[in-house]
Amino acid sequence: DGGITQSPKYLFRKEGQNVTLSCEQNLNHDAMYWYRQDPGQGLRLIYYSQIVNDFQKGDIAEGYSVSREKKESFPLTVTSAQKNPTAFYLCASKYQGPNTGELFFGEGSRLTVL
Amino acid sequence: DQQVKQNSPSLSVQEGRISILNCDYTNSMFDYFLWYKKYPAEGPTFLISISSIKDKNEDGRFTVFLNKSAKHLSLHIVPSQPGDSAVYFCAARYSGTYKYIFGTGTRLKVLA
């Protein structure tokens, strides 16, 4: 079945450690996104990528990094510079075609910093 | 600065009645609006969308209304069902871009 796979679903990290969240899609979508959800703050955009080898910062990119070496993959690294990394992270993708506007989301990854 | 706002954090509605969820935006550069439904610890699922050139879009029990002059959109669910209980997010896309901004969400509870 086609879809977006995020892994791991749950992740614990010690302060000062970098951690990478995986996002893979087999929908043949061109654009991919990372959002963060915190209670009462909705979904906030971290990074997005329209095509391979290109990505743009969202509203809260500080302390995060991404890469887009393959169309199917858009990993997110939460670095030690991110001051409050505990959150629910959501990856999404979108088909780059006419008259298609919706994002498709993965199931999310919950990161807890101990 | 929150450019997409959902001012009601929660809403309770009786089963069978209408649910109306509201969303306000401040940026005139949005050209496409969407509504998503989300359960805890899951990814949001797409419900319905509307282009800025329209003022209404309907899909089954769900209707989205867009009032561009007021920079306001709403989602109507009729009739409401207990399975509709979830958090609803509105989202907006910047015109000519792939950038989507989400609101803070409204928790809907449909009472049986």
XYZ file of C-alpha atoms in Angstrom:
226
model
C 0.000 0.000 0.000
C 1.160 3.509 -0.724
C 1.759 5.831 2.146
C 4.089 7.754 4.382
C 6.136 5.894 6.968
C 7.675 7.637 9.934
C 10.098 5.919 12.262
C 10.597 5.473 15.058
C 7.147 6.037 16.522
C 8.594 6.751 19.945
C 12.088 7.992 20.685
C 13.877 8.984 23.867
C 16.964 11.103 23.856
C 19.315 12.501 26.428
C 19.982 16.203 26.450
C 22.854 17.155 24.196
C 22.343 14.329 21.741
C 21.342 14.680 18.112
C 18.577 12.420 16.844
C 17.307 11.728 13.331
C 13.668 11.017 12.509
C 12.984 9.075 9.354
C 10.268 9.830 6.803
C 9.771 7.696 3.707
C 6.981 7.891 1.132
C 6.110 5.668 -1.805
C 3.391 7.914 -3.199
C 5.669 9.419 -5.840
C 5.061 12.815 -4.263
C 7.449 15.628 -5.040
C 7.044 17.843 -1.996
C 7.696 16.790 1.582
C 7.255 18.554 4.907
C 8.075 18.399 8.597
C 5.756 19.832 11.228
C 5.916 19.868 14.964
C 2.870 19.647 17.237
C 2.842 20.985 20.772
C -0.225 21.232 23.012
C -2.184 24.397 22.266
C 0.091 25.451 19.420
C -1.206 23.475 16.515
C 1.138 22.320 13.786
C 4.177 24.462 13.155
C 6.248 24.147 9.991
C 9.903 23.220 10.466
C 11.162 22.568 6.922
C 9.742 21.707 3.541
C 11.151 20.507 0.259
C 9.612 20.905 -3.175
C 12.119 18.790 -5.090
C 15.176 16.657 -4.524
C 18.267 18.505 -3.292
C 16.258 21.584 -2.374
C 14.518 22.597 0.854
C 13.284 25.728 2.605
C 13.067 26.759 6.226
C 9.676 26.964 7.813
C 8.684 29.078 10.781
C 10.660 27.179 13.444
C 13.745 25.786 11.682
C 16.269 26.724 14.375
C 17.892 23.650 15.913
C 16.780 21.351 13.088
C 18.367 20.141 9.865
C 17.083 18.166 6.888
C 18.305 16.579 3.695
C 16.538 15.556 0.487
C 18.863 13.285 -1.415
C 16.097 11.040 -2.700
C 12.541 11.800 -3.737
C 11.190 9.202 -1.322
C 13.063 10.311 1.786
C 13.154 13.457 3.924
C 14.903 12.804 7.258
C 14.814 15.375 10.044
C 17.683 15.774 12.491
C 16.898 17.345 15.839
C 20.168 18.802 17.011
C 21.347 19.626 20.496
C 20.796 23.284 19.598
C 17.021 22.785 19.692
C 16.104 24.138 23.112
C 12.801 22.347 23.600
C 12.773 19.259 21.376
C 10.159 17.210 23.205
C 7.191 17.151 20.828
C 5.177 15.150 18.339
C 6.737 15.356 14.880
C 4.715 14.913 11.704
C 5.965 14.327 8.186
C 3.784 15.043 5.166
C 3.991 14.912 1.405
C 2.182 16.402 -1.546
C 1.871 15.574 -5.195
C 3.162 18.345 -7.429
C 0.349 18.369 -9.886
C -2.360 20.729 -11.042
C -5.420 21.101 -8.856
C -3.994 19.013 -6.041
C -3.575 20.840 -2.805
C -3.765 18.526 0.154
C -0.938 17.236 2.256
C -0.835 13.576 3.245
C 0.547 12.902 6.715
C 2.407 10.071 8.331
C 1.495 8.670 11.733
C 3.995 10.829 13.590
C 7.011 10.343 15.837
C 7.003 11.318 19.488
C 10.364 12.514 20.750
C 10.985 12.819 24.466
C 14.137 14.374 25.846
C 15.118 13.028 29.236
C 2.562 36.045 14.709
C -0.241 33.540 14.166
C -1.527 34.051 10.620
C -4.125 31.305 10.828
C -6.192 31.392 13.977
C -8.742 29.098 15.510
C -10.037 31.071 18.429
C -12.192 28.344 19.946
C -10.022 25.672 21.535
C -12.991 23.411 22.123
C -16.597 22.840 21.086
C -19.284 20.443 22.297
C -22.284 19.513 20.164
C -25.136 17.078 20.534
C -25.253 14.133 18.162
C -27.365 14.912 15.095
C -26.930 18.666 15.400
C -24.691 20.917 13.342
C -21.046 21.512 14.291
C -19.534 24.791 13.130
C -15.799 25.231 13.394
C -14.286 28.601 12.617
C -10.955 29.819 11.334
C -9.646 33.336 10.713
C -6.604 34.365 8.738
C -4.672 37.562 8.377
C -2.682 37.149 5.172
C -4.295 37.998 1.833
C -1.660 35.919 0.040
C -3.338 32.613 0.899
C -4.961 30.970 -2.125
C -6.058 27.579 -0.836
C -7.588 26.476 2.443
C -7.970 23.045 3.966
C -9.509 21.298 6.957
C -7.944 18.311 8.686
C -9.156 15.987 11.402
C -6.752 14.538 13.937
C -6.944 11.870 16.602
C -4.364 11.724 19.421
C -0.998 10.213 18.499
C -1.990 9.950 14.834
C -1.334 12.002 11.738
C -4.008 14.432 10.529
C -6.338 13.238 7.801
C -7.596 15.515 5.056
C -11.297 16.380 5.122
C -12.123 19.089 2.627
C -10.566 22.068 0.882
C -11.539 25.234 -0.918
C -9.824 27.477 -3.404
C -9.816 31.213 -2.779
C -11.839 31.730 -5.957
C -14.803 29.897 -4.460
C -16.997 30.597 -1.466
C -18.378 27.139 -0.760
C -17.391 23.524 -1.175
C -19.434 20.543 -0.084
C -18.564 16.894 0.417
C -21.160 14.725 2.079
C -21.709 15.889 5.639
C -18.899 18.433 5.391
C -19.195 21.927 3.936
C -16.546 24.613 3.966
C -17.459 28.271 3.557
C -14.985 30.994 2.677
C -15.607 34.694 3.268
C -12.639 36.463 1.713
C -13.672 39.951 2.712
C -13.790 38.879 6.355
C -10.770 36.565 5.986
C -12.836 33.842 7.588
C -13.601 30.239 6.810
C -15.800 27.755 8.553
C -16.411 24.029 8.502
C -19.954 22.761 8.938
C -20.606 19.155 9.864
C -24.209 18.035 9.502
C -25.350 15.852 11.140
C -22.651 15.492 13.760
C -21.759 11.981 14.850
C -19.818 10.719 17.886
C -17.063 9.522 15.537
C -16.504 13.132 14.531
C -15.026 13.813 17.965
C -11.430 14.847 17.262
C -9.233 17.898 16.895
C -9.846 19.881 13.720
C -7.178 22.014 12.099
C -7.608 24.572 9.390
C -4.676 25.252 7.089
C -3.807 27.789 4.420
C -1.363 27.793 1.534
C 0.644 30.802 0.447
C -0.179 31.616 -3.151
C 2.373 30.312 -5.647
C 4.267 28.345 -3.036
C 4.277 24.975 -1.369
C 4.147 26.493 2.103
C 1.179 25.503 4.282
C 0.388 27.076 7.642
C -1.888 25.463 10.197
C -4.089 26.868 12.916
C -3.949 25.840 16.565
C -6.868 23.442 16.324
C -10.350 23.088 17.817
C -11.279 20.031 19.839
C -14.772 18.892 18.880
C -16.723 16.640 21.168
C -19.966 15.177 19.857
C -22.188 14.020 22.684
C -24.369 10.943 22.198
